[in-house]
XYZ file of C-alpha atoms in Angstrom:
314
model
C 25.290 29.732 -6.242
C 23.529 32.843 -7.510
C 22.998 32.981 -11.301
C 22.375 36.601 -12.521
C 23.782 36.791 -15.935
C 21.653 34.887 -18.401
C 22.442 34.185 -22.094
C 19.800 32.556 -24.290
C 21.062 31.137 -27.559
C 18.377 31.446 -30.080
C 15.364 33.855 -30.396
C 12.616 31.525 -31.562
C 9.327 30.939 -29.798
C 10.646 29.630 -26.568
C 14.041 31.312 -26.715
C 12.314 34.733 -26.712
C 9.965 33.686 -23.989
C 12.703 32.295 -21.740
C 14.643 35.520 -22.247
C 11.616 37.877 -21.463
C 10.601 35.743 -18.341
C 14.239 35.863 -16.846
C 14.388 39.641 -17.567
C 10.988 40.093 -16.089
C 12.215 38.448 -12.971
C 15.251 40.821 -12.649
C 17.962 38.883 -14.357
C 20.444 40.518 -16.770
C 19.594 38.815 -20.178
C 21.407 38.633 -23.533
C 20.065 36.810 -26.504
C 22.739 35.454 -28.874
C 21.535 35.378 -32.486
C 23.413 34.019 -35.593
C 22.475 36.799 -38.001
C 21.068 40.194 -38.638
C 17.993 38.370 -40.039
C 17.620 36.614 -36.648
C 17.586 39.840 -34.960
C 14.838 41.164 -37.435
C 12.703 38.028 -36.540
C 13.300 38.302 -32.729
C 12.541 41.868 -32.236
C 8.819 41.581 -33.054
C 8.575 38.429 -30.807
C 9.818 40.464 -27.848
C 7.425 43.373 -28.744
C 4.562 40.870 -28.806
C 5.616 39.244 -25.507
C 5.588 42.712 -23.838
C 2.098 43.305 -25.078
C 0.959 39.813 -23.980
C 2.405 40.292 -20.476
C 0.612 43.657 -20.182
C -2.713 42.399 -21.379
C -2.455 39.383 -18.933
C -1.581 41.766 -16.093
C -4.613 43.954 -16.946
C -6.882 40.895 -16.962
C -5.386 39.618 -13.740
C -6.366 43.046 -12.124
C -10.126 42.295 -13.018
C -12.550 40.293 -10.762
C -12.337 37.478 -13.236
C -8.593 37.658 -13.131
C -8.309 35.598 -10.066
C -9.747 32.560 -11.840
C -7.302 29.741 -12.855
C -8.261 30.296 -16.576
C -6.778 33.800 -16.369
C -4.324 34.022 -13.604
C -0.566 33.605 -14.735
C 1.573 32.280 -11.881
C 4.698 33.113 -13.872
C 3.892 36.821 -13.434
C 2.767 37.289 -9.791
C 1.296 35.451 -6.744
C -2.262 36.317 -5.977
C -1.613 37.580 -2.456
C 1.194 39.899 -3.341
C -0.027 41.030 -6.883
C 0.626 44.569 -7.601
C -0.437 45.719 -11.022
C 1.802 48.763 -11.340
C 4.858 46.867 -10.155
C 4.245 44.170 -12.656
C 3.807 46.493 -15.495
C 6.997 48.347 -14.530
C 8.856 44.939 -14.551
C 7.558 44.206 -18.013
C 8.867 47.619 -19.271
C 12.189 47.123 -17.621
C 12.478 43.544 -19.133
C 11.542 44.708 -22.732
C 14.076 47.644 -22.590
C 16.810 45.663 -20.848
C 17.162 42.564 -23.058
C 20.264 42.693 -25.138
C 20.621 41.148 -28.651
C 24.094 40.181 -29.580
C 25.690 38.434 -32.704
C 29.322 38.195 -31.240
C 29.261 34.993 -29.346
C 32.332 35.945 -27.351
C 30.972 39.191 -26.209
C 27.520 37.631 -25.357
C 28.932 34.984 -22.979
C 31.863 36.790 -21.543
C 30.220 37.086 -17.972
C 27.484 34.526 -18.397
C 26.419 32.483 -15.278
C 24.192 30.338 -17.424
C 23.758 29.821 -21.117
C 20.360 28.431 -22.234
C 20.553 26.792 -25.658
C 17.185 27.135 -27.256
C 17.760 26.166 -30.850
C 15.880 23.986 -33.474
C 15.902 20.295 -32.870
C 18.778 19.598 -35.246
C 21.627 17.467 -33.902
C 24.304 18.856 -36.171
C 23.321 22.451 -35.643
C 23.447 21.856 -31.909
C 26.821 20.280 -31.934
C 28.231 22.992 -34.039
C 26.972 25.569 -31.692
C 28.434 23.925 -28.625
C 31.813 23.514 -30.391
C 31.568 27.301 -31.292
C 30.668 28.229 -27.691
C 33.106 26.200 -25.713
C 36.327 28.294 -26.146
C 34.592 31.539 -24.939
C 32.839 30.307 -21.834
C 34.029 31.490 -18.315
C 34.943 28.727 -15.901
C 31.758 29.570 -13.809
C 29.232 29.182 -16.622
C 26.596 26.379 -16.423
C 25.231 25.295 -19.841
C 21.672 24.023 -20.360
C 19.648 22.823 -23.183
C 15.905 23.389 -23.811
C 15.834 20.697 -26.267
C 12.267 19.059 -26.423
C 13.413 15.592 -27.469
C 17.166 15.142 -27.544
C 19.112 13.867 -24.591
C 21.889 16.099 -23.002
C 24.245 13.032 -22.952
C 24.241 13.364 -26.759
C 25.979 16.777 -26.583
C 27.776 16.854 -23.205
C 31.258 16.181 -24.678
C 31.067 19.030 -27.060
C 30.398 21.611 -24.289
C 33.964 21.070 -22.698
C 32.160 21.091 -19.280
C 30.070 17.955 -18.969
C 29.888 18.434 -15.246
C 28.077 21.707 -15.745
C 25.805 20.580 -18.516
C 22.141 19.308 -18.276
C 18.734 20.036 -19.617
C 16.155 22.892 -18.641
C 13.024 22.480 -20.539
C 10.079 24.844 -20.564
C 6.468 24.543 -21.637
C 5.128 27.135 -24.236
C 3.485 30.228 -22.917
C 6.053 30.256 -19.933
C 4.253 33.051 -18.113
C 1.074 30.996 -17.855
C 2.287 27.359 -18.095
C 5.099 27.955 -15.637
C 6.912 24.643 -15.371
C 10.415 23.821 -15.896
C 11.743 20.252 -16.191
C 15.365 19.832 -14.960
C 17.269 16.731 -16.168
C 20.890 15.780 -15.734
C 23.056 13.362 -17.748
C 25.445 10.928 -16.081
C 28.421 13.478 -15.665
C 26.265 16.379 -14.352
C 27.595 17.468 -10.914
C 24.666 17.521 -8.371
C 25.723 21.003 -7.348
C 24.953 22.401 -10.717
C 21.637 20.451 -11.061
C 20.670 22.124 -7.758
C 21.743 25.547 -9.008
C 19.605 25.085 -12.145
C 16.581 23.945 -9.861
C 16.995 27.190 -7.846
C 17.391 29.242 -10.959
C 14.064 27.900 -12.365
C 12.357 28.752 -9.097
C 13.898 32.268 -9.284
C 12.206 32.853 -12.657
C 8.781 31.779 -11.030
C 8.800 28.332 -12.552
C 7.588 25.105 -10.774
C 10.828 23.057 -10.934
C 10.288 19.499 -11.854
C 13.250 17.219 -11.420
C 13.544 14.342 -13.964
C 15.648 11.801 -12.325
C 16.587 9.684 -15.411
C 17.287 10.698 -18.906
C 14.124 10.304 -20.877
C 13.601 11.699 -24.417
C 10.622 14.106 -24.085
C 11.103 14.618 -20.448
C 7.685 14.556 -18.661
C 5.450 16.854 -20.717
C 6.592 15.971 -24.192
C 6.657 12.226 -23.425
C 2.941 12.754 -23.208
C 2.394 15.466 -25.759
C 4.444 14.236 -28.694
C 2.470 11.097 -29.257
C -0.812 13.217 -29.190
C 0.658 15.431 -32.056
C 1.809 12.454 -33.964
C -1.624 10.690 -33.695
C -3.319 13.885 -34.866
C -0.979 14.339 -38.015
C -1.388 10.646 -38.714
C -5.072 11.008 -38.872
C -4.822 14.022 -41.209
C -2.232 12.681 -43.635
C -3.870 9.431 -44.061
C -7.082 11.218 -44.993
C -8.997 10.202 -42.040
C -10.167 13.651 -41.186
C -9.316 17.466 -41.309
C -7.255 19.531 -38.705
C -10.265 21.539 -37.433
C -12.450 18.235 -36.799
C -9.543 16.522 -35.129
C -8.893 19.481 -32.813
C -12.660 19.718 -32.082
C -12.710 15.984 -31.110
C -9.974 16.686 -28.639
C -11.102 19.857 -27.269
C -14.624 18.797 -26.741
C -13.848 15.391 -25.530
C -11.204 16.257 -23.005
C -11.925 19.967 -22.064
C -8.374 20.955 -23.280
C -7.955 24.628 -24.318
C -6.346 23.817 -27.610
C -6.343 20.798 -30.048
C -3.245 19.155 -31.308
C -3.056 21.366 -34.617
C -3.378 24.659 -32.714
C -0.610 23.303 -30.478
C 1.494 22.533 -33.495
C 0.952 26.137 -34.803
C 1.993 27.578 -31.387
C 5.070 25.380 -31.178
C 5.988 26.048 -34.669
C 5.968 23.983 -37.773
C 9.774 23.994 -38.237
C 10.224 22.428 -34.771
C 7.473 19.699 -35.541
C 9.211 19.008 -38.911
C 12.723 18.585 -37.177
C 11.142 16.018 -34.652
C 9.288 14.040 -37.353
C 12.538 13.814 -39.406
C 14.095 11.844 -36.557
C 11.426 9.043 -37.004
C 11.341 8.787 -40.853
C 13.824 6.253 -41.094
C 12.198 3.848 -38.770
C 11.130 0.620 -40.671
C 7.514 1.051 -41.662
C 6.704 -2.198 -39.904
C 7.875 -0.683 -36.575
C 6.467 2.738 -37.000
C 3.014 3.221 -35.678
C 2.440 6.364 -37.668
C 2.861 7.556 -41.276
C 5.909 9.642 -40.543
C 6.913 9.940 -44.212
C 3.554 11.568 -44.943
C 4.063 13.893 -42.018
C 7.392 14.897 -43.240
C 6.103 15.692 -46.708
C 3.259 17.754 -45.230
C 5.295 19.753 -42.884
C 7.962 20.389 -45.502
C 5.415 21.804 -47.915
C 4.072 24.102 -45.267
C 7.510 25.406 -44.433
C 8.391 25.987 -48.205
C 5.052 27.950 -48.472
C 5.898 30.097 -45.479
C 3.248 28.546 -43.290
C 5.299 28.269 -40.122
C 2.581 28.618 -37.508
C 1.470 31.525 -35.335
C 4.837 33.238 -35.684
C 4.294 33.748 -39.518
C 0.461 34.318 -39.242
C -0.472 31.063 -40.782
C 0.029 27.383 -40.063
C -2.672 24.824 -39.973
C -4.842 27.974 -39.108
C -4.673 31.674 -40.011
C -3.839 34.212 -37.357
């Protein structure tokens, strides 16, 4: 089952990355967006990705480029790397991605629709209800949700057997993993097709055999981010010191607050909101304090790297 026509719903941090990576690998890609404002916000992300890919390819072509710290497996294999062809693929991807506001037009020949919207249950349900009447019979639908289970949305897609999760790590060209997770009604044939698609866009396909909020990566990452924010909102220390403790103590390239800026403050806020109503005696973290902090950042326009400022300035 060859999937060629790819539609990404949402042009946020990961949505734009998924679209660009699929286009780079030769797929026909459309990004569906809800408004002209969304188009205005998505275009600079795609332009920045173009520059990032080209800069990465240039570095890969240097003697230092063969090191693990520089090499991007989502772009090329070391033994077949061709700088000129890679840059040509970047240019073709950038020029070929289509931006579409009309959902019917966007999905009319889609082989796969990748929902990459904010972690908001009501918004996702509304999207699937809007999408379902326009989908061709052949279309597989996947969610890139970071924490929400596919079984929560399967019935709204109108094709539960063709619905599952496909989750990517940030900086997809470098951190090239894709976690594929089915729900109870997913047909194994479509699970296999999505595994193959992930490999075709140069991802390491990681099967998740049982539904698990957070999949593999975020089951480990989210508690780290909660712990870091909890230290801050409770006045234990500041973001830079907390990041330094993590980076210097573990050798990781980024601390939790730089990760939050990369992921986006709105995404972090939507995740935290799901935990706020947990009784305080059961909650290991100060979720109300985190919610208040993140809401204030959003209201002041500090959305992370995408806006030029979050916990840090860029």
